[in-house]
mmCIF file of C-alpha atoms in Angstrom:
data_model
loop_
_atom_site.group_PDB
_atom_site.id
_atom_site.type_symbol
_atom_site.label_atom_id
_atom_site.label_comp_id
_atom_site.label_asym_id
_atom_site.label_seq_id
_atom_site.Cartn_x
_atom_site.Cartn_y
_atom_site.Cartn_z
ATOM 1 C CA MET A 29 28.075 13.314 156.980
ATOM 2 C CA GLN A 30 26.669 16.747 157.249
ATOM 3 C CA PRO A 31 25.087 18.721 160.417
ATOM 4 C CA ASP A 32 21.501 18.286 159.381
ATOM 5 C CA ASP A 33 21.353 14.503 157.477
ATOM 6 C CA LEU A 34 19.354 13.507 160.055
ATOM 7 C CA THR A 35 17.104 15.957 160.611
ATOM 8 C CA LEU A 36 16.787 15.647 157.032
ATOM 9 C CA ALA A 37 16.221 11.790 156.843
ATOM 10 C CA PHE A 38 13.241 12.182 160.074
ATOM 11 C CA GLU A 39 11.326 14.565 157.623
ATOM 12 C CA LEU A 40 11.824 12.261 154.995
ATOM 13 C CA ALA A 41 10.191 9.122 157.812
ATOM 14 C CA THR A 42 7.598 11.293 158.816
ATOM 15 C CA ASP A 43 6.764 12.472 154.782
ATOM 16 C CA ALA A 44 6.931 8.825 153.945
ATOM 17 C CA THR A 45 4.669 7.541 156.732
ATOM 18 C CA ALA A 46 1.973 10.341 156.274
ATOM 19 C CA ILE A 47 1.719 9.579 152.900
ATOM 20 C CA ALA A 48 1.910 5.678 152.992
ATOM 21 C CA MET A 49 -1.120 6.124 155.789
ATOM 22 C CA SER A 50 -3.447 8.055 153.421
ATOM 23 C CA TRP A 51 -3.804 5.142 151.274
ATOM 24 C CA ALA A 52 -3.243 2.052 154.001
ATOM 25 C CA GLY A 53 -6.116 0.022 155.075
ATOM 26 C CA GLY A 54 -5.869 -2.889 152.349
ATOM 27 C CA ASP A 55 -7.104 -3.202 148.173
ATOM 28 C CA VAL A 56 -4.820 -0.718 147.409
ATOM 29 C CA PRO A 57 -4.303 -0.588 143.813
ATOM 30 C CA HIS A 58 -1.492 -1.923 142.290
ATOM 31 C CA THR A 59 0.479 -3.370 138.685
ATOM 32 C CA LEU A 60 3.040 -5.213 138.296
ATOM 33 C CA LYS A 61 6.611 -4.660 137.935
ATOM 34 C CA GLU A 62 8.471 -6.771 134.938
ATOM 35 C CA ASP A 63 9.901 -8.065 138.103
ATOM 36 C CA GLY A 64 6.330 -9.932 139.277
ATOM 37 C CA SER A 65 6.649 -7.406 142.026
ATOM 38 C CA PRO A 66 3.788 -5.895 142.920
ATOM 39 C CA VAL A 67 3.822 -1.490 143.330
ATOM 40 C CA THR A 68 1.245 0.681 144.458
ATOM 41 C CA GLU A 69 0.311 4.005 143.648
ATOM 42 C CA GLY A 70 1.462 4.435 147.285
ATOM 43 C CA ASP A 71 4.601 3.221 146.503
ATOM 44 C CA LEU A 72 5.124 5.271 143.883
ATOM 45 C CA GLU A 73 3.485 8.525 145.683
ATOM 46 C CA VAL A 74 5.859 8.588 148.774
ATOM 47 C CA ASN A 75 8.668 8.040 146.175
ATOM 48 C CA HIS A 76 8.119 10.612 144.305
ATOM 49 C CA ALA A 77 7.811 13.062 147.249
ATOM 50 C CA LEU A 78 11.022 11.771 148.865
ATOM 51 C CA VAL A 79 12.749 11.919 145.467
ATOM 52 C CA GLU A 80 11.854 15.318 145.099
ATOM 53 C CA VAL A 81 12.522 16.284 148.938
ATOM 54 C CA LEU A 82 16.114 15.239 148.165
ATOM 55 C CA THR A 83 16.658 16.805 144.653
ATOM 56 C CA GLU A 84 16.083 20.299 146.650
ATOM 57 C CA SER A 85 17.950 19.823 149.809
ATOM 58 C CA ARG A 86 20.816 17.892 148.674
ATOM 59 C CA PRO A 87 21.359 18.670 144.911
ATOM 60 C CA ASP A 88 24.572 17.315 144.465
ATOM 61 C CA ASP A 89 23.764 13.739 146.709
ATOM 62 C CA GLY A 90 22.688 10.941 144.548
ATOM 63 C CA VAL A 91 19.524 8.935 145.264
ATOM 64 C CA LEU A 92 18.894 5.498 144.880
ATOM 65 C CA SER A 93 15.538 4.666 145.071
ATOM 66 C CA GLU A 94 13.416 1.424 144.149
ATOM 67 C CA GLU A 95 10.672 2.959 141.766
ATOM 68 C CA VAL A 96 12.657 5.076 139.491
ATOM 69 C CA PRO A 97 16.207 4.922 137.591
ATOM 70 C CA GLU A 98 18.943 6.043 139.677
ATOM 71 C CA ILE A 99 19.898 10.406 139.824
ATOM 72 C CA PRO A 100 23.618 10.446 139.642
ATOM 73 C CA GLY A 101 25.357 12.729 142.689
ATOM 74 C CA THR A 102 29.065 14.415 142.601
ATOM 75 C CA SER A 103 29.734 14.442 145.775
ATOM 76 C CA GLY A 104 30.170 10.869 146.954
ATOM 77 C CA ARG A 105 27.195 10.725 148.858
ATOM 78 C CA ARG A 106 23.817 8.544 147.819
ATOM 79 C CA TRP A 107 20.951 8.236 149.716
ATOM 80 C CA ILE A 108 19.359 4.662 149.118
ATOM 81 C CA ILE A 109 15.491 4.561 149.642
ATOM 82 C CA ASP A 110 13.016 1.928 149.701
ATOM 83 C CA PRO A 111 9.575 3.648 149.309
ATOM 84 C CA ILE A 112 7.313 1.097 151.108
ATOM 85 C CA ASP A 113 9.192 -1.610 151.953
ATOM 86 C CA GLY A 114 6.349 -4.988 152.666
ATOM 87 C CA THR A 115 3.926 -3.690 149.467
ATOM 88 C CA ARG A 116 2.193 -6.681 149.498
ATOM 89 C CA ALA A 117 1.540 -6.862 153.355
ATOM 90 C CA PHE A 118 0.850 -2.726 152.776
ATOM 91 C CA MET A 119 -1.741 -3.472 149.483
ATOM 92 C CA LYS A 120 -4.017 -6.437 151.720
ATOM 93 C CA GLY A 121 -3.863 -4.081 155.118
ATOM 94 C CA ARG A 122 -1.867 -6.001 156.638
ATOM 95 C CA PRO A 123 1.457 -4.979 159.118
ATOM 96 C CA GLY A 124 4.728 -5.442 158.059
ATOM 97 C CA TRP A 125 5.369 -2.737 155.816
ATOM 98 C CA GLY A 126 7.027 1.156 156.391
ATOM 99 C CA THR A 127 10.011 2.919 154.908
ATOM 100 C CA HIS A 128 13.595 2.327 154.812
ATOM 101 C CA ILE A 129 16.150 5.062 153.963
ATOM 102 C CA ALA A 130 19.932 5.019 153.780
ATOM 103 C CA LEU A 131 22.633 7.551 153.509
ATOM 104 C CA GLU A 132 25.732 6.067 151.930
ATOM 105 C CA GLU A 133 29.182 7.909 151.576
ATOM 106 C CA ASP A 134 32.256 7.136 150.329
ATOM 107 C CA GLY A 135 30.989 3.120 149.756
ATOM 108 C CA GLU A 136 29.924 3.177 153.647
ATOM 109 C CA ILE A 137 26.242 3.102 154.788
ATOM 110 C CA VAL A 138 26.805 5.640 157.878
ATOM 111 C CA LEU A 139 23.132 6.144 158.424
ATOM 112 C CA GLY A 140 19.914 4.089 158.442
ATOM 113 C CA ILE A 141 15.990 4.348 159.017
ATOM 114 C CA ILE A 142 13.526 1.279 158.952
ATOM 115 C CA THR A 143 9.780 2.393 159.642
ATOM 116 C CA ARG A 144 6.781 0.586 161.144
ATOM 117 C CA PRO A 145 3.612 2.748 160.925
ATOM 118 C CA GLU A 146 1.497 -0.029 161.979
ATOM 119 C CA ASP A 147 2.725 -0.184 164.953
ATOM 120 C CA ASP A 148 4.603 3.944 164.765
ATOM 121 C CA GLU A 149 7.533 2.359 165.496
ATOM 122 C CA ILE A 150 10.937 4.048 164.061
ATOM 123 C CA PHE A 151 14.646 2.181 163.712
ATOM 124 C CA TRP A 152 17.282 4.806 163.713
ATOM 125 C CA ALA A 153 21.238 4.651 163.590
ATOM 126 C CA VAL A 154 23.862 7.041 163.059
ATOM 127 C CA ARG A 155 27.894 5.520 162.160
ATOM 128 C CA GLY A 156 29.453 6.056 165.540
ATOM 129 C CA THR A 157 26.085 7.048 167.836
ATOM 130 C CA GLY A 158 24.423 3.982 168.554
ATOM 131 C CA ALA A 159 20.916 2.688 167.218
ATOM 132 C CA PHE A 160 17.703 3.711 169.023
ATOM 133 C CA ARG A 161 13.922 2.682 168.860
ATOM 134 C CA ALA A 162 11.077 5.359 169.389
ATOM 135 C CA SER A 163 7.946 6.630 168.071
ATOM 136 C CA LEU A 164 6.848 8.076 164.953
ATOM 137 C CA GLU A 165 5.658 11.122 166.817
ATOM 138 C CA THR A 166 9.250 11.837 168.515
ATOM 139 C CA PRO A 167 11.743 10.547 166.007
ATOM 140 C CA ASP A 168 14.409 11.815 168.088
ATOM 141 C CA ASP A 169 14.145 10.651 171.546
ATOM 142 C CA GLN A 170 16.852 8.706 172.692
ATOM 143 C CA SER A 171 15.544 7.078 175.717
ATOM 144 C CA HIS A 172 14.964 3.493 173.904
ATOM 145 C CA ARG A 173 18.810 2.006 172.980
ATOM 146 C CA LEU A 174 18.823 -0.712 171.401
ATOM 147 C CA GLN A 175 20.958 -3.708 172.031
ATOM 148 C CA LEU A 176 20.332 -6.960 169.930
ATOM 149 C CA SER A 177 20.562 -10.062 171.849
ATOM 150 C CA SER A 178 23.850 -12.029 173.600
ATOM 151 C CA GLY A 179 22.709 -15.930 172.918
ATOM 152 C CA ALA A 180 25.947 -17.681 171.719
ATOM 153 C CA ASP A 181 24.406 -21.132 171.584
ATOM 154 C CA LEU A 182 24.406 -22.002 167.918
ATOM 155 C CA ALA A 183 21.730 -24.818 168.725
ATOM 156 C CA ALA A 184 19.946 -22.853 170.807
ATOM 157 C CA ALA A 185 19.606 -19.894 168.618
ATOM 158 C CA THR A 186 16.347 -18.301 167.229
ATOM 159 C CA VAL A 187 16.726 -17.835 164.012
ATOM 160 C CA SER A 188 14.141 -15.947 161.343
ATOM 161 C CA GLY A 189 14.025 -16.250 157.310
ATOM 162 C CA TYR A 190 12.032 -14.148 155.173
ATOM 163 C CA GLY A 191 12.199 -13.750 151.791
ATOM 164 C CA ASP A 192 12.418 -16.780 149.340
ATOM 165 C CA ILE A 193 11.379 -18.350 152.118
ATOM 166 C CA GLY A 194 11.448 -21.817 150.638
ATOM 167 C CA HIS A 195 15.583 -20.927 149.611
ATOM 168 C CA PRO A 196 17.215 -24.426 149.959
ATOM 169 C CA ASP A 197 19.587 -22.540 152.467
ATOM 170 C CA LEU A 198 17.104 -21.780 154.713
ATOM 171 C CA ASP A 199 17.308 -25.679 155.213
ATOM 172 C CA THR A 200 20.160 -25.416 156.729
ATOM 173 C CA LEU A 201 19.750 -23.258 159.266
ATOM 174 C CA ALA A 202 16.822 -25.220 160.712
ATOM 175 C CA GLU A 203 18.668 -28.060 161.046
ATOM 176 C CA HIS A 204 21.207 -26.391 163.021
ATOM 177 C CA THR A 205 19.121 -23.183 164.559
ATOM 178 C CA THR A 206 15.447 -22.868 166.027
ATOM 179 C CA PHE A 207 13.962 -21.404 163.222
ATOM 180 C CA GLU A 208 10.936 -20.565 161.873
ATOM 181 C CA ARG A 209 10.499 -18.819 158.328
ATOM 182 C CA ARG A 210 8.568 -15.690 158.446
ATOM 183 C CA SER A 211 5.630 -14.221 156.004
ATOM 184 C CA VAL A 212 6.191 -10.433 157.306
ATOM 185 C CA SER A 213 9.507 -8.923 158.082
ATOM 186 C CA PRO A 214 10.908 -9.833 161.338
ATOM 187 C CA ILE A 215 13.455 -6.982 160.965
ATOM 188 C CA PRO A 216 11.643 -5.245 164.485
ATOM 189 C CA ASP A 217 11.494 -8.447 165.933
ATOM 190 C CA PHE A 218 15.332 -8.787 165.825
ATOM 191 C CA LEU A 219 16.007 -5.162 166.517
ATOM 192 C CA ASN A 220 14.234 -5.160 169.834
ATOM 193 C CA GLY A 221 16.480 -8.172 170.927
ATOM 194 C CA ASN A 222 13.572 -10.894 170.647
ATOM 195 C CA LEU A 223 15.267 -12.734 167.635
ATOM 196 C CA ASP A 224 19.189 -13.881 167.622
ATOM 197 C CA ALA A 225 19.711 -13.582 163.745
ATOM 198 C CA LEU A 226 17.871 -13.415 160.518
ATOM 199 C CA VAL A 227 18.820 -14.744 157.194
ATOM 200 C CA LEU A 228 17.236 -12.670 154.522
ATOM 201 C CA ILE A 229 16.687 -13.973 151.193
ATOM 202 C CA GLY A 230 15.548 -12.145 147.787
ATOM 203 C CA GLY A 231 16.097 -8.688 148.995
ATOM 204 C CA GLN A 232 18.038 -5.794 147.348
ATOM 205 C CA ILE A 233 20.334 -2.700 148.300
ATOM 206 C CA TRP A 234 17.439 -0.513 149.227
ATOM 207 C CA ASP A 235 15.951 -3.811 151.415
ATOM 208 C CA PHE A 236 19.238 -4.212 153.159
ATOM 209 C CA ALA A 237 21.165 -0.556 152.870
ATOM 210 C CA PRO A 238 19.798 0.641 156.858
ATOM 211 C CA LEU A 239 20.348 -2.288 157.995
ATOM 212 C CA VAL A 240 24.123 -1.708 158.094
ATOM 213 C CA PRO A 241 24.407 0.540 161.278
ATOM 214 C CA LEU A 242 21.519 -0.775 162.717
ATOM 215 C CA VAL A 243 22.589 -3.692 163.456
ATOM 216 C CA ARG A 244 26.261 -2.574 164.262
ATOM 217 C CA GLU A 245 25.639 0.451 166.440
ATOM 218 C CA ALA A 246 23.205 -2.187 168.294
ATOM 219 C CA GLY A 247 25.902 -5.079 168.756
ATOM 220 C CA GLY A 248 25.940 -6.952 165.984
ATOM 221 C CA ASP A 249 27.310 -7.365 162.358
ATOM 222 C CA ILE A 250 26.306 -8.754 158.919
ATOM 223 C CA ARG A 251 27.503 -10.552 156.082
ATOM 224 C CA SER A 252 26.548 -11.399 152.979
ATOM 225 C CA ARG A 253 26.231 -14.877 150.890
ATOM 226 C CA ASP A 254 30.676 -14.726 150.057
ATOM 227 C CA GLY A 255 31.176 -13.936 153.562
ATOM 228 C CA GLY A 256 32.022 -9.636 152.715
ATOM 229 C CA ASN A 257 29.873 -6.838 153.212
ATOM 230 C CA ALA A 258 28.387 -6.110 149.875
ATOM 231 C CA LEU A 259 24.498 -5.638 149.923
ATOM 232 C CA ASN A 260 24.170 -5.835 146.143
ATOM 233 C CA GLU A 261 23.620 -9.953 146.156
ATOM 234 C CA GLN A 262 20.186 -10.429 147.800
ATOM 235 C CA TRP A 263 21.383 -12.501 150.167
ATOM 236 C CA LEU A 264 22.111 -11.458 153.883
ATOM 237 C CA ILE A 265 23.052 -12.820 157.114
ATOM 238 C CA CYS A 266 22.206 -9.901 160.315
ATOM 239 C CA SER A 267 23.373 -11.291 163.618
ATOM 240 C CA ASN A 268 23.804 -10.623 167.110
ATOM 241 C CA GLY A 269 27.807 -10.518 167.819
ATOM 242 C CA PRO A 270 28.734 -13.978 169.609
ATOM 243 C CA LEU A 271 26.498 -15.950 166.800
ATOM 244 C CA LEU A 272 27.889 -14.422 163.281
ATOM 245 C CA ALA A 273 31.112 -16.207 163.068
ATOM 246 C CA PRO A 274 28.865 -19.875 163.592
ATOM 247 C CA LEU A 275 26.194 -18.506 161.170
ATOM 248 C CA SER A 276 28.478 -18.245 158.606
ATOM 249 C CA ALA A 277 30.123 -21.245 159.216
ATOM 250 C CA LEU A 278 27.339 -22.686 158.096
ATOM 251 C CA TYR A 279 27.966 -21.310 154.683
ATOM 252 C CA ALA A 280 31.670 -21.632 154.121
#
């Protein structure tokens, strides 16, 4: 990483929050993309602003963002952005939306940020230095270090599913754990230690990428549907450390 990568990432998160909050409040105009998912003018404005900052500040880095074609780089580094994660909640004036930012170096995610502006929260991690929760007003505050739950009993584990909540894989979880389907992203509850694991179905790489350092630096791990670490399979388990193996065994 470059010395000021984290500072730049905080700048991106701050800019995204300011723009998104100027649109927030309910009934945000939207259109439907080819896949049927909504996109608002807020998504597009945030996307444009962040891509502009990155192409000026890191011209050699690639940028992969949900709302525009990928910008290739030459540095071996790539910024991965979801300008507004939780667009449906955002356009209806409900909480549970925010911006996802990640930095990939040589195929490894080394920095991750997730914001929740309605709750004045930013979750951030840099590989090898820990994971933290702070106020968006003071994002670099390290006084609250994230630590995932320590539960090891699969039957008693509190697990949440999000995304394609009708997916049959979630029925498997419901049979073996204390399980609940969520219509609003449970990621903050998990990172704050209030859930033992998440299964995220239907997401894309920009949804998942920041979770890699956040979960690992907070004491957990992730795996894709095939048991690896791929972030492009639209399926991800995020778990505390003790439960990853028994949860993974359910899908072996």
